[in-house]
Coordinates of C-alpha atoms in Angstrom, one line a residue:
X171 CA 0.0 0.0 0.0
X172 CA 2.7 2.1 1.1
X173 CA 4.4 1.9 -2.7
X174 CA 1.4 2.8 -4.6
X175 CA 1.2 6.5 -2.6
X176 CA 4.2 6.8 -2.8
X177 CA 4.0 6.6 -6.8
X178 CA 0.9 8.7 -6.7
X179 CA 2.3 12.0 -4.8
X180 CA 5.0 12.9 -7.6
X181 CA 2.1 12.2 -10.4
X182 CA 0.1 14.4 -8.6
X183 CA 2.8 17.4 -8.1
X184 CA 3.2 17.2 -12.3
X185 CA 0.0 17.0 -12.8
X186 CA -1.5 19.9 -10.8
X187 CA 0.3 22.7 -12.4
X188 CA -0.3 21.8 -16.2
X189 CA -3.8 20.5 -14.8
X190 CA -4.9 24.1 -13.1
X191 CA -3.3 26.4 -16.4
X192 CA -5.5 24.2 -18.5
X193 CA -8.5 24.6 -16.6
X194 CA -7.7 28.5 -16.1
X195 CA -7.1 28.9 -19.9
X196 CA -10.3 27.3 -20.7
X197 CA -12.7 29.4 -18.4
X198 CA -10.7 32.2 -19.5
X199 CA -11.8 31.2 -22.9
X200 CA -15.5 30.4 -22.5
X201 CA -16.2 33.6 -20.9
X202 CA -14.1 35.7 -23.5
X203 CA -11.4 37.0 -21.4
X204 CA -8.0 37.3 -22.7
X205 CA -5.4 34.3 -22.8
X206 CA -2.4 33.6 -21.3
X207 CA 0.3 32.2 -23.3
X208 CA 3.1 29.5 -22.1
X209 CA 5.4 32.7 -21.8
X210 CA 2.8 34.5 -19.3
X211 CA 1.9 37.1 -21.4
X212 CA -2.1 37.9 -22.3
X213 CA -2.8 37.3 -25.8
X214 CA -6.5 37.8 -27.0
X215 CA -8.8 35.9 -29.8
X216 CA -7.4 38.1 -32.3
X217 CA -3.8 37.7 -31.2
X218 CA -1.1 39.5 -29.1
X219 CA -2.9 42.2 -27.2
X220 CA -0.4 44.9 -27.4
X221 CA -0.5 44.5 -31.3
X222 CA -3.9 44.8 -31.3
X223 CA -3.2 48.4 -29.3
X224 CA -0.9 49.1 -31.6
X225 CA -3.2 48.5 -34.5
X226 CA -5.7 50.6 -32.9
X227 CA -2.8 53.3 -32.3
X228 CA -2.0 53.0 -36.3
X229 CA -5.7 53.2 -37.1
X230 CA -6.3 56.8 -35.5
X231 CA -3.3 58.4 -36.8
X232 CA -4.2 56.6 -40.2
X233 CA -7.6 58.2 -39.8
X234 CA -5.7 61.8 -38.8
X235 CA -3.3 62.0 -41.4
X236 CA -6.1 61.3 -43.9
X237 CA -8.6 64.4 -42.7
X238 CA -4.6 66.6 -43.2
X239 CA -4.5 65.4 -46.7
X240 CA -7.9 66.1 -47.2
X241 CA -8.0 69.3 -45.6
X242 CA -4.7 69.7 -48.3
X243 CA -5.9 68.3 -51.4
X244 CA -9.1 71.4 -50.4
X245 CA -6.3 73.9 -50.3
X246 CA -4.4 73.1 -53.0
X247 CA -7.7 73.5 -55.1
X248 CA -8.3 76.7 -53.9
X249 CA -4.6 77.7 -54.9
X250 CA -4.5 76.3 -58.2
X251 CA -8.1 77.7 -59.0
X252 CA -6.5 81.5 -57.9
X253 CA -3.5 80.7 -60.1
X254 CA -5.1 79.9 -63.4
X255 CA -7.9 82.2 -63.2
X256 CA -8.2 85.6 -64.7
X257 CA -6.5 88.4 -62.7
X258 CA -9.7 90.5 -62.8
X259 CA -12.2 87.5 -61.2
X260 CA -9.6 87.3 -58.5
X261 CA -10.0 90.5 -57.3
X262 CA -13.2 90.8 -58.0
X263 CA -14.0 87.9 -55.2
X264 CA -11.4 89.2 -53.0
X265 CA -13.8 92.7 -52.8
X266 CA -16.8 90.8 -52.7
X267 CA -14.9 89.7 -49.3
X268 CA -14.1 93.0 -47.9

C-alpha cells in the first residue's frame, strides 16, 4: 500500500500545475477573457494584445493623417483655381470679401 502513494504523490505534483493552467485557460476562454500564453503574457482571440493596441494606435493616426491630406488636397484646389484664373475674377471675389 505504502508503494502505490508513494508513486501517486509525484504524479500528482506534475500534474497539478499543467492541470490548473488548463483549466484557467479554458474558463478564461469560454467567458471571452484574454489568454495567457506559455510565456505568461495575455494574448487575446485576435492575437497578441499589445499588437492589437498598436493596431488601434495606427488606425487613429491613419484616420488623422487622412482628414490633413484632405484638408490639403481642399487647399491646394483653392490655390490652383487663384493661379489659373483671370487676374480680374480674382479681385473681384477678393472685394466681394471685404
Amino acid at each position: 500500500m505504502s508503494h502505490s502513494l508513494g508513486l501517486l504523490i509525484p504524479l500528482a505534483a506534475i500534474t497539478v500545475g499543467p492541470l490548473g493552467w488548463t483549466i484557467s485557460n479554458y474558463m478564461r476562454a469560454k467567458h471571452g477573457y484574454p489568454l495567457e500564453g506559455k510565456d505568461g503574457r495575455l494574448v487575446g482571440r485576435e492575437g497578441d494584445l499589445s499588437t492589437i493596441r498598436q493596431v488601434d494606435l495606427l488606425k487613429a493616426e491613419n484616420d488623422k493623417l487622412h482628414g490633413q491630406v484632405s484638408r490639403l488636397e481642399e487647399r491646394l484646389a483653392v490655390l490652383e483655381r487663384i493661379a489659373t484664373d483671370p487676374a480680374e475674377r480674382v479681385s473681384r471675389e477678393i472685394d466681394a470679401l471685404r
